[in-house]
Amino acid sequence: MNHNWNFASVFAYWEVLAVGLWGTLVLFVICTGLGLSGGLIMGMLRYSKSRWVNYPARLYVEVFRNTPVLVQIIWFFFALPVLTGIEVTPFLAAILGITLNTIAFSAEVFRGGIQSIEREQWEAGKAIGMSYGQTMRRVILPQALKRMLPPLTSRGIEVFKMSTLASVVAYPETLQQAKLIASYEYNPIEAYTVVALIFFVVLLPMVQLTYVLERRFGKSDA
Amino acid sequence: MHEWDFAATLADMDLLLLGLWNTIQVFVLALAFGVPLGLGLALGRMSRTPVLSQLCSFVIEFFRTTPPLVQLFWFFFALPILISVQMTPFVASVLTFSIQSSAFFAEIFRGGINSIDKGQWEAAKAIGMTRKASLRRIILPQAVKRMIPAFAERSIELLKTTTLISTVSYADLMFQANELASKTFRPLEVYTVVAVMYFFLILVFSQITILLEYRLAKSGEGTMR
Amino acid sequence: MTNAVEIRELHKSFGDLEVLKGIDLDVAQGEAVVLLGSSGSGKSTLLRCINFMEEPTSGRVSLNGDLIGTEQGGRMRYRESDLCQLRTRIGMVFQHFNLFPHKTVLENVMEGQVIVLGRSKAEAKEKAMAQLARVGLEEKAPEYPARLSGGQKQRVAIARALAMDPEVMLFDEVTSALDPELVGEVLKTMRQLAEEGMTMVCVTHEIGFAYHVANKVCFLHQGQILEQGAPQVVLKTPETSRVREFLEGHSLFKLPE
């Protein structure tokens, strides 16, 4: 246990780390943005009463929920180019894997949220002459969104953590950059400890936020 | 257009099956250690001793908020230097995923225990049961029943997360797939087959839990969500 | 003869809020005492202090001559194991039954006997069946509580408490959560117990029950006992206007002339 901690050897490379943080942030913003909006659409398709819409959407969701993200990223990186002849960069592979995965997971959150709204609300919308789309947009979604906020925030946290998987295809995000530093300086203890702390410090407030949201918008909403 | 050819992949199926077996080993061990550890952390967090409660909260939040891949790297590359022990990919994997999943299981336990009506604690107390006996005989049996869906979901997450151990060269299904892909130059087929294998592994697991939930629901009160 | 329950100078505070402000109460063996009072008067807290579901802030409680806890530096100290042991001697029935939903009716009544008293399963079963017969629910033994009506659940809860052979029974608003047509069967069971000589303390809003069954009623107001005595006296000729108002509020109850 007499290791001499030397964090200076990590912070000397702060520019390298900064590149990684930026990479993580870019992945997070793009994948969360695309993943949640795609999830909303997919969730509504899942909710559709038409079998022709419902079944393919369900297949999509099940496939992406029941296979590991890492397999998805690697598949997009190594397999998709063979299939299509298009070159896939690490960045694109990571975006594809994480986004499509997030769509599948958030689709279930959206569907669950929409389903949790009482039938009477639909009927009330109909009774004052609203169309399906209008009722959905103006009556159902605003109520459902409140209940969905905590699980959607959790999704965001998952995406942030998932972004580290991009290091497997050598996309320069935080973990990848720490790997780089560790291999230059032989300081894996400090390098990986710093990365762990960075994630902890960034995500802890978000986790606390989900607790607050759960308490405020949990099952019983006034 | 690419011509699909699974022959090379299927010829080396035994490699993939070995990988699958190694994946299942880590998964089962991580569950076996992670669930009791999770219960311990949950009880610690709910304890009335502030120091214990805060310590357990910290451990839980730390392992929930840091990415599993970072944890794995830390346990594999950093820990051996720190305490100068030999670390194998297998030990690092089991260690990481036991602790990581225990943090999540802890929150499931806590949620389950908190969901039980306060009157159940009171009734047990009123017939002279100690806190420990009440927890074991009255609260946990009811809580566990309610936890099954969340528990299953978390286990499936764990199963998917085990793919990360390929990055520290443990020969799990993912790792074997990488090997085979570079050996056969057929990544499309190899990774597709592997994706299908994971899909069915998870499907089987989730079906088992649904069955279990159904069986338990039949005895006494139903599972409440 | 020693009193079954003796309470002296009992105080209980929750944080800054003092709920009980010095209670003295004697319950003789075989006596049925009813605690009355409006909500917030402290009657439920007083009941819960008797079996230490709530720990009193100060004061003394004795059960059949045994002082509960030990005195240390002018304060009472309670060991958890002593309190568990005490609670086996006092039965309690709750407003919301609190049956164990994952156990059958029979298992509910056996649980405390086997786990806490260490009785053999055979003995516990025999006792349980006898108590279920006493409340008229033998045939429900193999059912789960979810399949019973509220009144049946409450009678099972009474059987569960009786199976421990308690020296005193506490009833905490046991009919308040029941549909009106189910109240009668539970009150009947309680009356039968009182007539068999069980020592009981009841918090209830059933003034008719208090009048006909109780040996003594205590009226609590703001954490103190305002009036106590025979029901025929306290309920018919209350001394204070507070008690009169309370009784008038219960207009459904007509005292027999």
XYZ file of C-alpha atoms in Angstrom:
704
model
C 0.000 0.000 0.000
C 2.979 2.358 -0.138
C 2.298 3.644 -3.581
C 3.354 7.217 -4.166
C 0.366 8.901 -5.684
C 1.468 11.262 -8.389
C -1.443 13.023 -9.970
C 0.852 15.638 -11.468
C 1.833 13.035 -14.059
C -1.782 13.041 -15.246
C -2.456 16.729 -15.116
C 0.723 17.441 -17.080
C -1.295 16.056 -19.982
C -4.381 18.116 -19.320
C -4.640 19.024 -22.993
C -4.862 15.347 -23.880
C -7.557 14.892 -21.260
C -9.402 17.973 -22.477
C -9.591 16.472 -25.957
C -11.085 13.369 -24.385
C -13.627 15.316 -22.361
C -14.670 17.184 -25.463
C -15.015 13.876 -27.325
C -17.182 12.488 -24.524
C -19.321 15.599 -24.510
C -19.861 15.509 -28.283
C -20.899 11.857 -28.140
C -23.195 12.547 -25.210
C -24.954 15.503 -26.813
C -25.445 13.894 -30.207
C -26.487 10.477 -28.908
C -28.847 11.851 -26.270
C -30.417 14.325 -28.693
C -30.895 11.849 -31.505
C -31.630 8.957 -29.160
C -34.421 10.670 -27.228
C -36.117 12.240 -30.254
C -35.819 8.956 -32.150
C -37.125 7.197 -29.052
C -40.203 9.399 -28.972
C -41.032 8.482 -32.557
C -40.265 4.808 -32.000
C -42.330 4.828 -28.806
C -45.348 6.192 -30.669
C -44.897 3.568 -33.400
C -44.807 0.920 -30.658
C -48.034 2.393 -29.283
C -49.774 2.255 -32.656
C -52.696 -0.112 -32.996
C -51.746 -1.138 -36.520
C -49.852 -4.397 -36.583
C -47.839 -3.279 -39.620
C -46.396 -0.417 -37.609
C -46.357 -2.007 -34.185
C -44.557 -5.280 -34.986
C -41.505 -3.910 -36.842
C -41.083 -1.276 -34.128
C -41.260 -3.972 -31.494
C -38.692 -6.094 -33.333
C -36.350 -3.113 -33.503
C -36.711 -2.379 -29.813
C -36.220 -6.004 -28.759
C -33.148 -6.489 -30.962
C -31.416 -3.381 -29.693
C -32.386 -3.887 -26.064
C -31.335 -7.518 -26.016
C -27.896 -7.213 -27.576
C -24.901 -5.567 -25.918
C -23.993 -2.042 -27.052
C -20.402 -3.098 -27.500
C -21.483 -5.753 -30.008
C -23.512 -3.102 -31.794
C -20.636 -0.639 -31.980
C -18.227 -3.305 -33.190
C -20.772 -4.571 -35.681
C -21.189 -1.101 -37.126
C -17.435 -0.573 -37.191
C -16.291 -3.862 -38.722
C -19.357 -5.452 -40.273
C -21.352 -2.572 -41.726
C -18.546 -1.468 -44.106
C -18.380 -5.000 -45.512
C -22.118 -4.967 -46.094
C -22.430 -1.507 -47.625
C -18.972 -0.664 -48.875
C -19.132 2.606 -46.934
C -16.224 3.416 -44.695
C -17.313 3.760 -41.067
C -15.195 5.937 -38.787
C -14.873 5.159 -35.064
C -16.934 8.285 -34.430
C -19.753 7.161 -36.700
C -19.712 3.617 -35.303
C -19.982 4.936 -31.757
C -22.763 7.360 -32.694
C -24.704 4.637 -34.502
C -24.326 2.054 -31.730
C -25.164 4.328 -28.813
C -27.931 6.276 -30.570
C -29.785 3.242 -31.909
C -29.508 1.638 -28.492
C -30.824 4.758 -26.773
C -33.726 4.951 -29.209
C -34.742 1.409 -28.252
C -34.545 2.036 -24.506
C -36.190 5.439 -24.481
C -38.927 4.165 -26.816
C -40.039 1.888 -23.987
C -39.968 4.795 -21.547
C -42.112 6.921 -23.871
C -44.522 4.097 -24.547
C -44.851 3.320 -20.846
C -45.406 6.991 -20.067
C -48.089 7.384 -22.725
C -49.785 4.193 -21.559
C -49.800 5.374 -17.963
C -52.189 8.228 -18.787
C -55.784 7.294 -18.020
C -58.149 6.476 -20.882
C -60.449 9.275 -19.721
C -57.910 11.834 -20.881
C -58.119 10.501 -24.423
C -61.891 10.555 -24.237
C -61.934 14.073 -22.871
C -59.755 15.192 -25.787
C -61.992 13.421 -28.263
C -65.115 14.840 -26.673
C -64.038 18.409 -27.316
C -63.330 17.524 -30.931
C -59.562 17.070 -30.880
C -57.945 14.749 -33.401
C -55.695 11.851 -32.311
C -52.589 13.920 -33.041
C -53.916 16.952 -31.194
C -54.909 14.923 -28.151
C -51.509 13.247 -28.111
C -49.607 16.511 -28.442
C -51.702 18.784 -26.275
C -53.194 16.489 -23.637
C -51.352 13.200 -23.297
C -47.680 14.025 -23.873
C -47.480 17.001 -21.498
C -48.780 14.800 -18.673
C -46.766 11.743 -19.666
C -43.557 13.752 -19.996
C -43.679 14.633 -16.327
C -43.781 10.986 -15.313
C -41.093 10.109 -17.841
C -38.626 12.717 -16.677
C -36.872 10.559 -14.054
C -36.343 7.509 -16.303
C -35.264 9.734 -19.195
C -32.692 11.435 -16.996
C -31.406 7.993 -16.055
C -31.105 7.244 -19.751
C -28.979 10.354 -20.183
C -26.696 9.166 -17.400
C -26.409 5.770 -19.097
C -25.473 7.428 -22.388
C -22.772 9.431 -20.676
C -21.285 6.252 -19.223
C -21.768 4.317 -22.446
C -19.657 6.842 -24.331
C -16.563 5.186 -22.823
C -17.236 2.199 -25.084
C -16.124 4.310 -28.028
C -12.584 3.795 -26.725
C -12.794 0.217 -27.980
C -12.770 1.501 -31.550
C -10.131 4.098 -30.535
C -12.370 7.160 -30.656
C -10.660 9.815 -28.531
C -13.040 10.178 -25.596
C -12.034 10.534 -21.940
C -11.133 6.914 -21.229
C -9.254 6.506 -24.505
C -7.159 9.576 -23.691
C -6.472 8.272 -20.198
C -5.294 5.011 -21.727
C -2.925 7.054 -23.845
C -1.558 8.911 -20.827
C -1.236 5.667 -18.856
C 0.803 4.091 -21.626
C 3.145 7.117 -21.894
C 3.683 7.581 -18.208
C 3.063 4.108 -16.772
C 0.668 5.682 -14.285
C -2.547 3.643 -14.721
C -3.510 4.147 -11.070
C -3.596 7.910 -11.311
C -4.884 8.031 -14.879
C -7.860 5.749 -14.295
C -8.577 7.190 -10.860
C -8.830 10.642 -12.416
C -11.204 9.360 -15.091
C -13.379 7.648 -12.476
C -13.491 10.836 -10.439
C -14.352 12.946 -13.477
C -17.362 10.766 -14.229
C -18.366 10.667 -10.587
C -18.237 14.439 -10.224
C -20.129 15.061 -13.457
C -22.800 12.415 -12.952
C -23.455 12.594 -9.209
C -25.492 15.815 -9.534
C -27.445 14.184 -12.354
C -28.192 11.167 -10.184
C -29.291 13.468 -7.369
C -31.521 15.222 -9.891
C -33.259 11.940 -10.735
C -33.960 11.423 -7.032
C -35.523 14.874 -6.809
C -37.529 14.299 -9.992
C -38.713 10.933 -8.742
C -39.946 12.482 -5.549
C -41.666 15.330 -7.361
C -43.003 13.597 -10.425
C -43.193 9.981 -9.258
C -46.316 7.900 -9.615
C -48.575 10.192 -7.637
C -48.654 13.485 -9.457
C -50.905 16.177 -8.182
C -23.300 -6.479 -52.825
C -21.762 -8.640 -50.177
C -22.232 -12.385 -50.388
C -23.039 -13.842 -47.033
C -21.008 -16.920 -46.147
C -21.371 -18.375 -42.704
C -19.319 -21.519 -43.405
C -16.083 -20.195 -41.895
C -17.873 -18.907 -38.829
C -19.833 -22.065 -38.209
C -16.727 -24.204 -38.713
C -15.197 -22.507 -35.680
C -18.361 -22.473 -33.653
C -16.607 -24.287 -30.797
C -14.486 -21.170 -30.256
C -17.588 -19.069 -29.865
C -19.241 -21.619 -27.602
C -16.166 -21.603 -25.383
C -16.469 -17.825 -25.259
C -20.135 -18.142 -24.381
C -19.259 -20.515 -21.555
C -16.665 -18.060 -20.204
C -19.204 -15.236 -20.412
C -21.736 -17.262 -18.452
C -19.141 -18.064 -15.781
C -18.373 -14.417 -15.128
C -22.083 -13.553 -15.245
C -23.093 -16.217 -12.734
C -20.238 -15.427 -10.347
C -20.930 -11.703 -10.507
C -24.574 -12.409 -9.672
C -23.636 -14.810 -6.879
C -21.400 -12.203 -5.220
C -23.262 -9.109 -6.340
C -26.709 -9.933 -4.982
C -25.725 -10.616 -1.345
C -23.289 -7.710 -1.447
C -26.090 -5.541 -2.801
C -28.365 -6.576 0.055
C -25.584 -5.724 2.505
C -25.067 -2.304 0.934
C -28.803 -1.632 0.955
C -29.139 -2.525 4.637
C -26.051 -0.451 5.369
C -27.501 2.530 3.552
C -30.757 2.195 5.502
C -28.929 1.756 8.802
C -29.470 4.291 11.561
C -25.723 4.614 12.090
C -24.860 7.742 10.107
C -21.252 6.739 9.331
C -22.237 3.347 7.954
C -25.154 4.797 6.043
C -23.038 7.498 4.416
C -20.243 5.106 3.562
C -22.632 2.691 1.860
C -24.347 5.539 0.019
C -20.992 6.691 -1.278
C -19.994 3.230 -2.499
C -23.375 2.783 -4.184
C -23.348 6.169 -5.899
C -19.718 5.858 -6.919
C -20.209 2.559 -8.676
C -23.469 3.682 -10.242
C -22.042 6.865 -11.687
C -18.685 5.692 -12.997
C -18.602 3.768 -16.290
C -18.074 0.017 -15.885
C -15.246 0.090 -18.406
C -13.348 2.613 -16.287
C -13.915 0.437 -13.215
C -12.669 -2.607 -15.070
C -9.508 -0.807 -16.197
C -8.953 0.427 -12.700
C -9.279 -3.024 -11.149
C -7.190 -4.648 -13.871
C -4.397 -2.126 -14.394
C -4.329 0.005 -11.258
C -5.276 -2.209 -8.322
C -2.503 -4.825 -8.864
C 0.144 -2.084 -8.661
C -1.478 -0.547 -5.617
C -1.615 -3.719 -3.513
C 1.005 -5.681 -5.509
C -0.994 -8.784 -6.290
C -1.173 -10.746 -9.497
C -4.389 -9.836 -11.317
C -5.839 -12.100 -13.965
C -8.466 -10.862 -16.422
C -10.876 -13.350 -14.892
C -10.437 -12.125 -11.318
C -10.577 -8.482 -12.370
C -13.782 -9.138 -14.308
C -15.548 -10.971 -11.514
C -14.394 -8.369 -8.999
C -15.529 -5.425 -11.110
C -18.899 -6.781 -12.050
C -19.697 -8.128 -8.590
C -19.145 -4.723 -7.049
C -20.630 -2.764 -9.938
C -23.830 -4.787 -10.036
C -24.069 -4.877 -6.238
C -24.451 -1.086 -6.289
C -27.424 -1.418 -8.606
C -28.883 -4.394 -6.750
C -28.573 -2.395 -3.534
C -30.889 0.265 -4.918
C -33.342 -2.396 -6.046
C -33.314 -3.971 -2.588
C -33.755 -0.590 -0.956
C -36.655 0.282 -3.235
C -38.262 -3.096 -2.598
C -37.893 -2.884 1.162
C -39.152 0.705 1.258
C -42.178 -0.260 -0.827
C -43.457 -2.563 1.920
C -46.148 -0.990 4.055
C -44.953 0.294 7.429
C -47.732 -1.726 9.075
C -45.878 -4.928 8.245
C -42.914 -3.819 10.342
C -45.311 -2.832 13.127
C -47.206 -6.113 13.094
C -43.955 -8.070 13.290
C -42.695 -5.829 16.069
C -45.956 -6.196 17.985
C -45.628 -9.976 18.190
C -42.154 -9.549 19.635
C -39.981 -10.030 16.548
C -36.566 -8.389 16.457
C -35.748 -6.082 13.534
C -33.617 -8.812 12.013
C -36.333 -11.456 12.249
C -38.926 -9.037 10.856
C -36.685 -8.273 7.912
C -35.945 -11.902 7.165
C -39.357 -13.438 7.734
C -41.821 -10.680 6.894
C -40.311 -7.832 4.864
C -37.798 -9.466 2.524
C -40.041 -12.283 1.274
C -42.601 -9.697 0.193
C -40.034 -7.233 -1.122
C -38.161 -9.814 -3.179
C -41.333 -10.757 -4.977
C -41.846 -7.160 -6.050
C -38.229 -6.770 -7.037
C -38.153 -9.530 -9.621
C -38.848 -7.369 -12.705
C -36.226 -4.803 -11.728
C -33.879 -7.567 -10.722
C -34.248 -9.299 -14.082
C -33.709 -6.063 -15.950
C -30.527 -5.380 -14.010
C -29.206 -8.906 -14.554
C -29.714 -8.521 -18.274
C -27.769 -5.254 -18.130
C -25.020 -7.119 -16.314
C -24.976 -9.842 -18.934
C -24.586 -7.243 -21.667
C -21.935 -5.367 -19.741
C -19.781 -8.502 -19.466
C -18.800 -7.882 -23.106
C -16.424 -5.247 -21.731
C -14.122 -7.903 -20.332
C -12.967 -8.651 -23.864
C -10.979 -5.411 -23.606
C -8.780 -6.903 -20.878
C -8.263 -10.033 -22.983
C -10.536 -12.361 -21.089
C -11.751 -14.936 -23.584
C -15.455 -14.224 -23.347
C -17.851 -14.451 -26.289
C -16.990 -10.945 -27.491
C -13.263 -11.601 -27.330
C -13.571 -14.890 -29.198
C -15.604 -13.084 -31.827
C -12.822 -10.540 -32.325
C -10.306 -13.355 -32.670
C -12.436 -15.247 -35.108
C -13.220 -12.163 -37.161
C -9.570 -11.405 -37.687
C -8.785 -15.040 -38.394
C -11.516 -15.591 -40.978
C -11.718 -12.065 -42.407
C -15.474 -12.424 -42.125
C -16.438 -9.810 -39.510
C -19.955 -9.390 -40.863
C -20.866 -13.036 -40.381
C -18.978 -13.467 -37.117
C -20.438 -10.403 -35.426
C -23.910 -11.135 -36.723
C -23.770 -14.643 -35.315
C -22.482 -13.302 -32.014
C -25.225 -10.696 -31.851
C -27.777 -13.437 -32.432
C -26.174 -15.561 -29.697
C -26.401 -12.729 -27.192
C -29.937 -12.030 -28.268
C -31.039 -15.580 -27.560
C -29.052 -15.868 -24.359
C -30.832 -12.790 -23.041
C -34.171 -13.922 -24.395
C -33.864 -17.244 -22.575
C -32.893 -15.462 -19.374
C -35.789 -13.016 -19.537
C -38.236 -15.835 -20.275
C -37.024 -17.693 -17.186
C -37.610 -14.642 -15.017
C -41.071 -14.098 -16.459
C -41.862 -17.709 -15.602
C -40.486 -17.248 -12.111
C -42.522 -14.102 -11.617
C -45.643 -15.924 -12.751
C -45.003 -18.825 -10.391
C -44.451 -16.532 -7.436
C -47.453 -14.410 -8.306
C -49.643 -17.478 -7.992
C -48.638 -18.069 -4.397
C -50.411 -15.582 -2.223
C -50.557 -11.962 -3.251
C -49.646 -11.042 -6.784
C -46.513 -9.181 -7.745
C -47.266 -5.516 -7.458
C -45.442 -3.035 -9.613
C -54.007 -7.709 43.442
C -51.417 -6.058 41.182
C -52.673 -4.079 38.253
C -52.196 -5.538 34.805
C -50.902 -2.202 33.530
C -49.659 0.714 35.581
C -48.625 3.932 33.915
C -47.020 6.738 35.903
C -46.104 10.270 34.804
C -45.837 9.238 31.156
C -44.554 11.868 28.718
C -43.993 11.469 25.018
C -42.666 14.030 22.583
C -42.066 13.837 18.858
C -39.377 16.427 18.324
C -40.725 19.682 19.746
C -44.278 18.415 19.879
C -45.321 17.067 23.268
C -48.100 14.571 22.622
C -48.498 13.087 26.098
C -48.143 15.404 29.073
C -48.003 13.232 32.165
C -50.398 10.313 32.073
C -51.301 8.143 35.060
C -53.425 5.134 34.297
C -54.217 1.845 36.008
C -55.725 -1.111 34.241
C -56.829 -3.837 36.647
C -56.616 -7.484 35.646
C -59.610 -8.534 33.604
C -60.639 -4.941 33.045
C -61.605 -3.464 29.668
C -60.534 0.162 29.341
C -61.586 2.361 26.449
C -59.590 5.451 25.515
C -61.694 8.199 23.961
C -60.782 11.572 22.559
C -60.675 13.520 19.333
C -57.881 12.997 16.827
C -54.623 14.429 18.048
C -55.576 13.944 21.683
C -52.764 11.404 22.091
C -54.901 8.313 22.702
C -53.232 6.199 20.035
C -49.781 7.287 21.176
C -50.676 6.327 24.744
C -51.777 2.903 23.560
C -48.572 2.474 21.563
C -46.487 3.409 24.594
C -47.922 0.482 26.559
C -46.143 -2.090 24.358
C -43.360 0.326 23.440
C -44.170 0.605 19.774
C -43.300 4.150 20.770
C -40.684 4.646 23.449
C -41.915 7.076 26.120
C -39.791 10.177 26.611
C -40.105 9.775 30.366
C -42.269 7.994 32.901
C -42.804 4.417 33.973
C -44.807 1.527 32.626
C -45.338 -1.708 34.558
C -46.888 -4.919 33.344
C -48.338 -7.152 36.066
C -45.930 -5.688 38.600
C -42.820 -5.810 36.370
C -41.351 -2.378 35.748
C -40.290 -2.120 32.111
C -36.715 -0.981 31.527
C -34.023 -0.105 34.018
C -33.385 3.226 35.624
C -30.037 4.839 34.968
C -29.161 8.314 36.119
C -32.769 9.340 36.560
C -33.767 8.160 33.088
C -35.341 4.908 31.967
C -33.244 2.785 29.615
C -34.759 0.108 27.440
C -32.922 -2.820 25.879
C -34.262 -3.925 22.509
C -34.316 -7.577 23.581
C -36.328 -6.710 26.716
C -38.855 -4.830 24.620
C -39.209 -7.757 22.202
C -39.834 -10.006 25.172
C -42.359 -7.529 26.592
C -44.265 -7.409 23.319
C -44.802 -11.168 23.426
C -46.771 -10.552 26.636
C -48.953 -7.864 25.073
C -51.111 -8.460 22.015
C -51.825 -5.642 19.588
C -54.433 -5.293 16.860
C -54.120 -2.511 14.267
C -56.510 -0.340 12.335
C -55.270 -1.718 9.006
C -55.006 -5.375 10.169
C -51.385 -5.673 8.949
C -51.740 -9.358 8.211
C -48.737 -10.861 6.436
C -49.958 -11.155 2.837
C -47.374 -13.765 1.829
C -48.532 -16.187 4.515
C -51.775 -18.101 4.883
C -54.199 -17.334 7.682
C -52.859 -20.318 9.638
C -49.232 -19.267 9.043
C -50.064 -15.747 10.168
C -51.290 -17.069 13.490
C -48.371 -19.505 13.827
C -45.569 -17.097 12.891
C -44.991 -15.409 16.250
C -45.453 -18.606 18.206
C -42.804 -20.440 16.208
C -40.301 -17.648 15.515
C -40.537 -15.655 18.727
C -41.793 -18.054 21.396
C -40.000 -21.047 19.911
C -42.982 -23.352 20.071
C -42.949 -26.500 17.948
C -44.855 -26.338 14.688
C -47.336 -28.936 15.885
C -48.066 -27.068 19.097
C -48.291 -23.739 17.282
C -50.679 -25.189 14.762
C -52.927 -26.615 17.444
C -52.997 -23.275 19.290
C -53.570 -21.385 16.064
C -56.536 -23.538 15.112
C -58.010 -23.102 18.589
C -57.724 -19.305 18.330
C -59.145 -19.279 14.829
C -62.085 -21.292 16.159
C -62.474 -18.741 18.912
C -62.937 -15.960 16.344
C -65.037 -18.255 14.163
C -62.647 -18.594 11.234
C -61.282 -22.155 11.387
C -62.363 -22.892 7.857
C -60.300 -19.972 6.510
C -57.022 -21.406 7.843
C -55.558 -22.392 4.447
C -56.578 -19.165 2.665
C -54.362 -16.168 1.977
C -55.459 -12.889 3.616
C -56.190 -11.301 0.225
C -59.234 -13.573 -0.036
C -60.837 -12.445 3.214
C -63.227 -9.599 3.899
C -62.070 -6.732 6.108
C -63.953 -8.045 9.117
C -62.478 -11.514 8.671
C -58.999 -10.059 8.322
C -59.410 -8.192 11.558
C -60.608 -11.298 13.365
C -57.564 -13.192 12.068
C -55.411 -10.353 13.386
C -57.084 -10.776 16.778
C -56.424 -14.532 16.652
C -52.789 -13.859 15.749
C -52.401 -11.703 18.847
C -54.290 -14.132 21.112
C -52.172 -17.081 20.022
C -49.232 -15.561 21.883
C -51.183 -15.981 25.172
C -50.915 -12.272 25.964
C -51.549 -10.839 29.412
C -53.070 -7.695 27.895
C -54.617 -6.940 24.509
C -54.365 -3.533 22.817
C -56.854 -2.511 20.147
C -55.960 0.526 18.030
C -59.070 1.794 16.199
C -59.642 -1.700 14.898
C -63.013 -0.957 13.301
C -62.169 2.397 11.702
C -61.066 0.928 8.367
C -64.034 -1.404 8.054
C -67.195 -1.026 6.028
C -70.075 -0.258 8.423
C -71.737 -3.647 7.924
C -68.517 -5.444 8.987
C -67.975 -3.518 12.210
C -70.414 -5.638 14.179
C -68.615 -8.979 13.813
C -65.353 -7.488 15.100
C -67.008 -5.728 18.031
C -68.778 -8.953 18.887
C -65.454 -10.799 19.021
C -64.011 -8.094 21.250
C -67.009 -8.171 23.533
C -66.725 -11.918 23.849
C -63.060 -11.520 24.830
C -63.955 -8.943 27.472
C -66.593 -11.220 28.903
C -64.059 -14.052 29.100
C -62.006 -11.784 31.346
C -59.264 -10.674 28.955
C -57.545 -7.462 30.052
C -57.927 -4.992 27.206
C -57.166 -1.410 26.323
C -59.021 -0.086 23.296
C -58.830 3.096 21.298
C -62.130 3.366 19.493
C -64.814 5.720 18.265
C -67.533 3.156 19.000
C -69.098 4.826 22.005
C -71.775 2.151 22.178
C -69.069 -0.431 22.642
C -67.482 1.715 25.351
C -70.788 2.053 27.132
C -71.775 -1.593 27.072
C -68.448 -3.390 27.322
C -65.896 -1.191 29.056
C -65.345 -1.184 32.805
C -63.658 2.159 32.532
C -63.424 4.919 29.974
C -60.708 7.575 29.836
C -61.203 10.765 27.911
C -57.973 12.247 26.606
C -57.597 15.864 25.610
C -54.355 17.526 24.516
C -52.177 14.812 25.944
C -53.836 14.538 29.340
C -56.615 12.464 30.848
C -59.485 14.887 31.287
C -62.029 12.486 32.813
C -62.023 8.837 33.701
C -64.387 6.466 35.398
C -67.233 4.046 34.796
C -68.815 4.514 31.364
C -72.238 4.997 32.891
C -70.857 8.014 34.713
C -68.469 9.597 32.235
C -70.691 9.093 29.191
C -73.956 10.051 30.854
C -72.953 12.826 33.186
C -69.688 14.277 31.882
C -68.136 16.881 34.147
C -66.465 18.998 31.496
C -67.924 20.792 28.515
C -65.135 19.342 26.359
C -66.430 15.802 26.884
C -70.032 16.913 26.383
C -69.140 18.472 23.032
C -67.308 15.357 21.999
C -70.289 13.155 22.838
C -72.700 15.432 21.055
C -70.492 15.104 17.968
C -71.271 11.411 18.016
C -74.970 11.943 17.526
C -75.427 8.458 16.139
C -75.027 7.127 19.621
C -78.078 7.346 21.824
C -77.499 6.456 25.416
C -80.112 4.164 26.851
C -82.365 5.994 29.329
